[in-house]
Every structure is written in C-alpha cells, then in structure tokens.
Coordinates of C-alpha atoms and ligand atoms in Angstrom, one line a residue:
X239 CA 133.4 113.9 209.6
X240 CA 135.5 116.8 208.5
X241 CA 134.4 118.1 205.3
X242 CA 137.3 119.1 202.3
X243 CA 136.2 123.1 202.8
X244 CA 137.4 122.7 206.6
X245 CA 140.6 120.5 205.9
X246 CA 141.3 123.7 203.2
X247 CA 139.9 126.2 206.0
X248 CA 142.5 124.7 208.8
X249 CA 145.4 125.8 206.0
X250 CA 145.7 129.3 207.0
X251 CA 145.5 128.6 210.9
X252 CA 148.2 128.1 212.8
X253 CA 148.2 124.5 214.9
X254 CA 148.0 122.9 217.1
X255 CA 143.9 123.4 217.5
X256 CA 141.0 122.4 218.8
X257 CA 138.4 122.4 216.3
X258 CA 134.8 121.6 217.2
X259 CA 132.5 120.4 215.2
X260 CA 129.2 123.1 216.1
X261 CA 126.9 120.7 213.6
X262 CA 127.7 117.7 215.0
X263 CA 127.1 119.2 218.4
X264 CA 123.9 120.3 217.7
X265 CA 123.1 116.6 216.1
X266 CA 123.9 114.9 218.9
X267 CA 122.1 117.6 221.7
X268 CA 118.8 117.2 219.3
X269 CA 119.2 113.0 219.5
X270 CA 119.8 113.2 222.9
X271 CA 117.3 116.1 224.0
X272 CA 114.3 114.1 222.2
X273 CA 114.9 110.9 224.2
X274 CA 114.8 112.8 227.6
X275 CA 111.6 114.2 226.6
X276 CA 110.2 111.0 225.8
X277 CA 110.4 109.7 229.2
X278 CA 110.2 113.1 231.2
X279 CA 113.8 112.5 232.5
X280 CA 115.8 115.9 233.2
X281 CA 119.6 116.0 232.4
X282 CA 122.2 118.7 233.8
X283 CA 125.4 118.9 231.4
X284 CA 128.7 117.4 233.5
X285 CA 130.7 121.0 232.7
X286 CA 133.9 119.5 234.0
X287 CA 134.1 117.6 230.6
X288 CA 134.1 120.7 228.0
X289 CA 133.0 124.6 229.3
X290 CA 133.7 126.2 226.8
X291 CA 131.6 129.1 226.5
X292 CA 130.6 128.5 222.9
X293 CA 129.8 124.7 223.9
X294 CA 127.7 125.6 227.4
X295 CA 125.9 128.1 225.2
X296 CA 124.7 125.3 222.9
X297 CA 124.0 123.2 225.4
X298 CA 122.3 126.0 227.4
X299 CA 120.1 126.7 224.8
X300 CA 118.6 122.9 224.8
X301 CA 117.3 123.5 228.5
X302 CA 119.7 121.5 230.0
X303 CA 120.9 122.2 232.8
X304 CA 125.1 121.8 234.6
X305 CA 126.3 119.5 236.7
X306 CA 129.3 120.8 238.6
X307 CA 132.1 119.4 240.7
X308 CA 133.7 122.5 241.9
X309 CA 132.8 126.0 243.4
X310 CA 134.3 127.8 240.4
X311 CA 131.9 125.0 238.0
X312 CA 129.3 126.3 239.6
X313 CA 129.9 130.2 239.1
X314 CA 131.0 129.6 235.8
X315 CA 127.4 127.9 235.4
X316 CA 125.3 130.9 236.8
X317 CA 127.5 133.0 234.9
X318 CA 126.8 131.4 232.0
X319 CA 123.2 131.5 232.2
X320 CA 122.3 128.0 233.1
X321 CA 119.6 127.8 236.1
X322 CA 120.6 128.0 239.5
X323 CA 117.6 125.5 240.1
X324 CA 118.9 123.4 237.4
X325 CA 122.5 123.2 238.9
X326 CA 124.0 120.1 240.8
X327 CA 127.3 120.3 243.3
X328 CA 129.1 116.8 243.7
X329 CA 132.5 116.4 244.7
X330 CA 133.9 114.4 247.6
X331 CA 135.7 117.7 249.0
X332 CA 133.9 120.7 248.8
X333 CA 135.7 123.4 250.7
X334 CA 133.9 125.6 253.0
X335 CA 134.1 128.3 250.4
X336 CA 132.9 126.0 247.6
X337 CA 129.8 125.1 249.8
X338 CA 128.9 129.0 250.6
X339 CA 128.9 130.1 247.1
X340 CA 127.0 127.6 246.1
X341 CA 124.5 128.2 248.8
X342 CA 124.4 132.1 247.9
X343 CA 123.9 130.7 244.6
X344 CA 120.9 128.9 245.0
X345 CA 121.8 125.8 243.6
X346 CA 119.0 123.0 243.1
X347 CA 121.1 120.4 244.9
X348 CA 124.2 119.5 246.8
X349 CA 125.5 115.6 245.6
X350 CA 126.8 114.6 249.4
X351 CA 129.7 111.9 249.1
X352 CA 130.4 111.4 253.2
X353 CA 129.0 112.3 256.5
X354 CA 131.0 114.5 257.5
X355 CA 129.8 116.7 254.4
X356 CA 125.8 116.4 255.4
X357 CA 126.5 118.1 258.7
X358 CA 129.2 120.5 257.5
X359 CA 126.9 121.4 254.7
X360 CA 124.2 121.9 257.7
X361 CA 126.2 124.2 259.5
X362 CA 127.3 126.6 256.8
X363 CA 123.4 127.0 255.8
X364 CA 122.3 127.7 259.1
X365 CA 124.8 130.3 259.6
X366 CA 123.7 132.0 256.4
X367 CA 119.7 131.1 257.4
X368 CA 119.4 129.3 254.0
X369 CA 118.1 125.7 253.7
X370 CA 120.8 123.1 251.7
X371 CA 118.7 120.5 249.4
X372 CA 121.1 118.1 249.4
X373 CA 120.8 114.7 247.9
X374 CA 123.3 111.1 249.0
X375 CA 125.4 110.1 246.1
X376 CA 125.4 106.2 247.2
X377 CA 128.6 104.1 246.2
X378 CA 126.5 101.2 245.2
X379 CA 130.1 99.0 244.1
X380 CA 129.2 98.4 240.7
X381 CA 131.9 97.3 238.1
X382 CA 131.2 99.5 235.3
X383 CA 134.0 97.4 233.1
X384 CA 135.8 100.7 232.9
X385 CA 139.5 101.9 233.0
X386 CA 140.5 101.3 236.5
X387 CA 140.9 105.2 236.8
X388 CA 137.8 106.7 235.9
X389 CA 136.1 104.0 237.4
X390 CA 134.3 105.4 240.2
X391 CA 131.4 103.3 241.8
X392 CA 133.4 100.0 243.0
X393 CA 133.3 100.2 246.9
X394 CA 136.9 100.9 247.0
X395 CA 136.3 104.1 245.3
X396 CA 137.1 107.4 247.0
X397 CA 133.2 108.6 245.9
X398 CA 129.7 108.3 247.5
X399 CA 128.4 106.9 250.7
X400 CA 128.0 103.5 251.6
X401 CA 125.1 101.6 252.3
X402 CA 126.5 100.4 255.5
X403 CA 126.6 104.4 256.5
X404 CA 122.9 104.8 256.3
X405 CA 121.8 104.2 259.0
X406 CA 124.3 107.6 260.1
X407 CA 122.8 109.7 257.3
X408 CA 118.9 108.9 258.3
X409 CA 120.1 110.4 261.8
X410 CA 121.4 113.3 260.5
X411 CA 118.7 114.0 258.0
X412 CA 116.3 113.7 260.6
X413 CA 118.6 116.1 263.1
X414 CA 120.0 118.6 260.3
X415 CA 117.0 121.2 260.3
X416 CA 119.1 123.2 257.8
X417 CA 118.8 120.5 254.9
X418 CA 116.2 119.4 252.8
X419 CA 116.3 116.0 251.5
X420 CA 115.7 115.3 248.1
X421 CA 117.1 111.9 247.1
X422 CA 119.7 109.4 245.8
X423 CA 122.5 110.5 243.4
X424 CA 124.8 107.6 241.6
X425 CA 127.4 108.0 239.2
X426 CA 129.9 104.9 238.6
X427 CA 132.4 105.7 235.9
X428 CA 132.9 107.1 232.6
X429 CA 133.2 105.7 229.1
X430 CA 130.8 103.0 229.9
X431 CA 130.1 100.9 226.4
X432 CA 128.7 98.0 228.4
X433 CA 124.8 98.9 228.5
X434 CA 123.9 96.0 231.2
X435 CA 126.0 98.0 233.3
X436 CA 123.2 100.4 233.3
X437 CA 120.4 97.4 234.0
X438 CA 122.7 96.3 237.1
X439 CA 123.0 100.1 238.3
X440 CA 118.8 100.5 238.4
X441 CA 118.2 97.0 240.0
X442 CA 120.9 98.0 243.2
X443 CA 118.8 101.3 243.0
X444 CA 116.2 99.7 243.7
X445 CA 117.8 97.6 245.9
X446 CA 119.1 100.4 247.9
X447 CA 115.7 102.9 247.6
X448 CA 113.9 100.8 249.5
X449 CA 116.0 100.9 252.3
X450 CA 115.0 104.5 252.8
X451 CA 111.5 103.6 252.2
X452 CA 111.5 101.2 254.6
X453 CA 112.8 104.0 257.3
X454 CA 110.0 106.3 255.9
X455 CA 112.4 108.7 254.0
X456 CA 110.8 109.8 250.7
X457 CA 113.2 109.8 248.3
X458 CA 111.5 112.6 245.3
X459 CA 114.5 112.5 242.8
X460 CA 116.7 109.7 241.5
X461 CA 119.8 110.7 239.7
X462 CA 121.5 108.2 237.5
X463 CA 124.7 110.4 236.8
X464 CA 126.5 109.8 233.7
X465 CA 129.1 107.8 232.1
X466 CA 127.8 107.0 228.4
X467 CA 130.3 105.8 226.4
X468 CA 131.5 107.0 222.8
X469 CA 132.9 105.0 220.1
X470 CA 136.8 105.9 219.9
X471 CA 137.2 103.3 217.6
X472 CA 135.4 104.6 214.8
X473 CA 133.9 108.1 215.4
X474 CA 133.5 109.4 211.7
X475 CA 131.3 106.0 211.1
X476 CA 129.5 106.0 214.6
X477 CA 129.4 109.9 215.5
X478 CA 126.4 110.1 218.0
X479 CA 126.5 108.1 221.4
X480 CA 123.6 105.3 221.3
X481 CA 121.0 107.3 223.7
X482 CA 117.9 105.7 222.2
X483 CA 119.9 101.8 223.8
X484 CA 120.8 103.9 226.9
X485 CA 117.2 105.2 227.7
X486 CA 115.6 102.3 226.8
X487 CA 117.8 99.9 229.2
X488 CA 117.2 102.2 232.1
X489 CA 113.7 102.9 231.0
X490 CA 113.0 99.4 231.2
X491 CA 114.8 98.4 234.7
X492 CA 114.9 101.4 237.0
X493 CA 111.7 101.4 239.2
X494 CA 110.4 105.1 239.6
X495 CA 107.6 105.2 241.9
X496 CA 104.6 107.7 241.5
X497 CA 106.1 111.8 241.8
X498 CA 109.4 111.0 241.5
X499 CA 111.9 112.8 239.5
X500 CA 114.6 111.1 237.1
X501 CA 117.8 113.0 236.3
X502 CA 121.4 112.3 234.4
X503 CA 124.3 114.1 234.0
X504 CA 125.9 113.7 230.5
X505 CA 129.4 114.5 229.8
X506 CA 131.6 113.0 227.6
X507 CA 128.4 111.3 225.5
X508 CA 127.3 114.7 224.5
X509 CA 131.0 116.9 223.3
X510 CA 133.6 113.7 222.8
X511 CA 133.1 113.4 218.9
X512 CA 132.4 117.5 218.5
X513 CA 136.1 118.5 219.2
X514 CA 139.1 117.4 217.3
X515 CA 143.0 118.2 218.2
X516 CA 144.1 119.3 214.7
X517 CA 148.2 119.0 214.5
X518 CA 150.4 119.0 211.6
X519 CA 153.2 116.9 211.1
X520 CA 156.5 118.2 211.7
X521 CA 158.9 115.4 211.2
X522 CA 158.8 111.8 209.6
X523 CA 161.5 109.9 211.4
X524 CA 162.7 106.9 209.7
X525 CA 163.7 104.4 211.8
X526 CA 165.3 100.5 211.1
X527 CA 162.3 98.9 212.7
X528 CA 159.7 101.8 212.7
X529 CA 158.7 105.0 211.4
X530 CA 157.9 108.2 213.6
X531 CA 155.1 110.8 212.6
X532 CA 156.4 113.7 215.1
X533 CA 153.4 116.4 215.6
X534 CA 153.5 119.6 217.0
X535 CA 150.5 118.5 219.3
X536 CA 151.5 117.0 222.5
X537 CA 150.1 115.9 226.1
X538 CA 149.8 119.1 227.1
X539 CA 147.1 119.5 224.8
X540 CA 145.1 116.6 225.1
X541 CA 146.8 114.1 228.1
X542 CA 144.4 111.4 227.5
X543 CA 146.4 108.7 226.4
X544 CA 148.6 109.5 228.7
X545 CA 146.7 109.4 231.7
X546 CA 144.4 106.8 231.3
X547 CA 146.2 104.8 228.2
X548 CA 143.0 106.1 225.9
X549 CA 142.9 105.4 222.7
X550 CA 142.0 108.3 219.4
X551 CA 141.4 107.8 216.1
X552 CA 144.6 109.6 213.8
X553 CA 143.4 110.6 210.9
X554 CA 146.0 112.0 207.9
X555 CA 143.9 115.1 206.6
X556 CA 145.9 116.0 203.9
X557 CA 146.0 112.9 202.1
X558 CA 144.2 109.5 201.4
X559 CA 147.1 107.4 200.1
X560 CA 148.5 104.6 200.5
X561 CA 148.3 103.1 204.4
X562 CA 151.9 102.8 206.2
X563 CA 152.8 101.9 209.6
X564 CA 153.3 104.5 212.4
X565 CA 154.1 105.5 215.5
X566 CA 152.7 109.2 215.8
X567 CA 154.5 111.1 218.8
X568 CA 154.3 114.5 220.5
X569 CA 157.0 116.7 221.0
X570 CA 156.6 117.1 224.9
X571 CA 159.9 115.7 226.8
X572 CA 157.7 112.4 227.9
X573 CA 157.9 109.0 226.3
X574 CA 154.0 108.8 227.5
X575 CA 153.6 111.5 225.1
X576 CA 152.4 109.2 222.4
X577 CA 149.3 109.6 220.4
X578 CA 149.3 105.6 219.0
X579 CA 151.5 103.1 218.1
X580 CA 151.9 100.9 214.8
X581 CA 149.0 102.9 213.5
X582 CA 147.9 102.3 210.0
X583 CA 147.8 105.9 208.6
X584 CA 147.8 107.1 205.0
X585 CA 151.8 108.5 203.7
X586 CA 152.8 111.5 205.7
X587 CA 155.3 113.9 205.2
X588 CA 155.9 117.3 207.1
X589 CA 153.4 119.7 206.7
X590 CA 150.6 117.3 206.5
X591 CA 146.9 118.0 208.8
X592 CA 146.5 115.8 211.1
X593 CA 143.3 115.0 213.1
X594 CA 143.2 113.2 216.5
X595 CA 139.6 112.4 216.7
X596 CA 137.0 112.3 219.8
X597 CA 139.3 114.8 221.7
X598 CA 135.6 117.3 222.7
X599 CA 135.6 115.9 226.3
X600 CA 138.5 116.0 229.1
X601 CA 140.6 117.2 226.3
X602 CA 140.9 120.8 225.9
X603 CA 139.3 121.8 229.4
X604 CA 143.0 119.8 230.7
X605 CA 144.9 121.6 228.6
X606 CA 148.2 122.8 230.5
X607 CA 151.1 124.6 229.8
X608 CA 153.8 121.7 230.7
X609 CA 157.1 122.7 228.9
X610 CA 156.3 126.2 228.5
X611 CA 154.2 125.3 225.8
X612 CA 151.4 127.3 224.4
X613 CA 147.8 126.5 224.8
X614 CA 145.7 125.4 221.8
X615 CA 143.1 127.6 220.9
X616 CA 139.5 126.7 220.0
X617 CA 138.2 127.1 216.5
X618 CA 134.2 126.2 215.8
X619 CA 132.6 125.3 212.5
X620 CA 130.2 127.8 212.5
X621 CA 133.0 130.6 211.8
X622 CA 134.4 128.8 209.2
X623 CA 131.0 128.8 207.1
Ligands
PLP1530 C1 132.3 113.4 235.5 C2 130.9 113.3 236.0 C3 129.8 113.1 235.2 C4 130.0 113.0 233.7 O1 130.6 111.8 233.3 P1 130.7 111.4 231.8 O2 131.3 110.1 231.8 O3 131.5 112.4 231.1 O4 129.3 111.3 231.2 C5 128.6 113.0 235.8 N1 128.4 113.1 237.1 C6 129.5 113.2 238.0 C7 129.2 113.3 239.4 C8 130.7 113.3 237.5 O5 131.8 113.5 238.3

C-alpha cells in the first residue's frame, strides 16, 4: 500500500518511476525466509526478475543466495556479494564464454538443459583442470496452467532434458571425468496460482528420481525452481505471495530421501508487489464511446501487458472520487501499448499520480529505450523516510 507521505513525496519527482516499496520487501523476505528454515530447504534468488543492486542487497542480506540464467547474471552475482557456492547457472544456451566465467567463478552448480551442454560443459573444465558440478534440469511436461509463454515445463518446451534422453546422460555422467553430479533441477513456469501444480510437480519427481536410483546414480540435491504466483488482481489487499500454502504442498508430497538437499529459486514471488511504475496522467481523451487516460509511462517501461497480455492493478493516486470508466494508454507508437481497458478508476484529469501496481518483477530489469524514450529511474522508500 502506498502511504499519503509517499503519494506527497512522488510530487517533486519527475515520472515516469519505478518506486519500490523497501518495507514491503523486507516483509515478504522475513515471511518467506522463516518458512525455508522451517524445513531446511535452501533458496537462490532468480536475479533475471529484479537486480537491482539495492534489491540483491536486501535479498543478500537474508542468506539467499542467486539463481542466474546468463554469464553476465552470474558476475553481476559474485560482484554483488552473493556466494559463488550459493550460485546456480541454467539456460538452454550457455555460450562457451558464459560457461568459462562461470567455471573461474566457482559457481555451486551448472542447471544442464540438453546433451550436448553435459559434454561441452566437460570439455571447457578439463581444459581449465576444474571440476563442473552440474545438475539435469528434467522437462517433466507438466501443465503449470500458465500463460502459454512463460510456461516452460510442457514437453514441447524449448527447456530441460527429457526423460527419454536419460539413458544418454547416465553415459556421459559416468564418461565425463570433468563433472560432478549433484542432481535434478525442475522449473515449469512462472506465475503459478494453481498450488496442485506444485503436488503434481513432486509426484513426477519422484516418478523420475527413481529412475536414476534404479541405475545407481545418487541424486544429493533436488531443485524445485520457482514460479510462485502473486496476486495481480488485488495486491494492496493480498501483498505477500502465500509461502506458508506453497511449502506446505511441497512439504507434504515431494519424497526427499535421507542427505538430500532441497532448493528453490524465487523470483517474481519475492519483488512483484515491492515495485510500482508511478506515471502521471498527461491527457484525458474524451471519446463518443470511451474515455482515454494517456500516461507518460509506456511499454518501454514495463512491456508486460504487452508481451504476455498481463494484467496490473491502476491505481489513481491523487484522488479517491468517484469511479469512471477507462481505457489507460501509453504514449509509445504501439496500440499493444495499453495498460488496461474499461478500467474502473477514480476521476482523472492531467496531472494526476498514477500507480501501476505489481510491476517489481520483469518490469524494470526489461526496461528499453524503444522510441528514444528515456529509462525510468528507481526510487526506494527508505530515502523517502
Ligand atoms: C525465471 C526462472 C526462475 C524464477 O521464476 P519466477 O516465476 O520468477 O519465480 C527460477 N528458475 C529458473 C531456471 C528460471 O528461469
């Protein structure tokens, strides 16, 4: 919830802004932090979905540690002081160049998404005389009941390996003296508000586990990935993602076997309701069948909606009148630049704050500069106070 002081606060800045909410943050990483210690589960921060360096700091200072899905992720993680033996690399093409950094890095574990990568990942290290730990991510073609594009564990999914490829990976594993094995990685979408998805995901874990048990490989870590939804709907009423439903589901269906390790990689569950895009209206365009709110915050700030047809709260900041019917647009030259239609929004007229909520994850981080437009900069509540 934004508080009066801010809305007065955001007067004197100039918009649009991201403005995160550092309290809210810091709710959400305590909720969150006390259910992983609960169960002794470990969690490594998905960066790709807010790094901010005031954000990873936070997040940092919990004990988490980063899951990354690029070379310059995982730099940016060292760099920023998360532990190389707490950092993950997935990504189903790593470059050459990704996979040595990494390497000379020291990172606790490469997510591998084909074949080809296992033994490309095996040459590199043995050029270097470094050992790889390297664990599968398995495409276990789940339906995570996701937008089709940020679905990502159906078997027609670019991601993972899949079971029928085992039987290639145990060969290489057993051939590959330059990797260490250390389990099975999953991750099947993002936005995931449908918690038996989580129940089906640990019975085809097990499903799939004892495959390699069977072949007597010892699988030491399972990693659940992430993909926790938030509520878009109504995030002032339902701020913090529902971890305790979460841990409990997967607590109560994933089989872990004596010594092994559990990990997740949180994104969008822990930044989405911190950030808001703050905009202010800049024209109130009166049409015969509708009304336009035009704000000077556009797709190139936040391309959401208009990449994966997602949906944000709008809230007027500046005043709690009467509701009218809008359509709010952006100014970008793009009729997918639209934040909402026939939205129920108090009066506006130019000059008025807006706030599109939930916009902490994939919104600033693909910020771009599409029209020659600037990019928003980041204000936090803590420098308000
Ligand atoms: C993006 C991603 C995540 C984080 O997903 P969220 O839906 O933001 O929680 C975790 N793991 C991998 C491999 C990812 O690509």
């Amino acid at each position: 919830m934004i508080t009066k002081q801010q809305v007065e606060a955001f007067g004197s800045i100039e918009t649009p802004f991201y403005f995160y909410d550092m309290d809210l943050l810091r709710q959400t990483l305590d909720t969150y932090k006390a259910q992983i210690d609960k169960y002794g589960y470990n969690a490594h921060y998905a960066l790709k979905a807010n790094a901010n360096d005031r954000i990873l700091d936070t997040i940092r200072s919990y004990g988490l540690g980063a899951d990354c899905v690029s070379g310059n992720e995982v730099k940016l993680a060292v760099r920023s002081g998360f532990d190389p033996q707490k950092v993950v690399f997935a990504g189903v093409g790593k470059s050459d160049k990704e996979i040595k950094a990494a390497l000379r890095a020291g990172i606790f574990s490469f997510n591998c998404e084909s074949v080809p990568e296992i033994k490309i990942i095996n040459d590199l290290a043995a050029g270097m005389g470094k050992k790889a730990r390297i664990s599968i991510r398995v495409n276990p073609d789940i339906d995570a009941h996701t937008h089709k594009y940020i679905s990502t564990g159906l078997k027609e999914n670019k991601f993972g390996i899949s079971p029928w490829a085992f039987q290639e990976v145990a060969r290489l594993l057993s051939c590959c003296k330059n990797i260490e094995f250390l389990g099975l990685h999953f991750h099947v979408g993002s936005q995931i508000t449908e918690l038996p998805v989580f129940a089906l995901l640990c019975r085809r874990i097990e499903e799939l586990q004892k495959w390699f048990i069977e072949h007597e490989i010892p699988i030491r870590n399972l990693n659940l990935g992430g993909g926790l939804g938030i509520n878009y709907q109504d995030p002032n009423g339902d701020p913090v993602a529902h971890f305790e439903d979460y841990f409990n589901i997967i607590h109560k269906h994933l089989v872990v076997r004596p010594g092994q390790n559990v990990h997740f990689e949180p994104g969008r569950a822990l930044v989405g309701q911190c950030g808001h895009l703050i905009s202010r209206v800049l024209y109130v365009k009166v049409g015969r069948e509708k009304k336009f709110a035009i704000l000077d915050a556009g797709m190139n700030d936040l391309i959401r909606p208009a990449l994966y047809q997602a949906y944000h709260d709008i809230e007027n900041l500046t005043s709690t009148g009467r509701k009218l019917r809008y359509d709010v647009v952006g100014p970008v030259c793009e009729s997918s630049d639209c934040w909402g239609t026939r939205r129920m929004i108090s009066a506006c007229k130019r000059g008025d704050l807006f706030a599109i909520h939930s916009a902490g994850a994939y919104g600033q981080v693909m910020a771009m500069k599409y029209n020659q437009r600037d990019l928003a900069k980041a204000v936090y509540s803590d420098d308000l106070k």
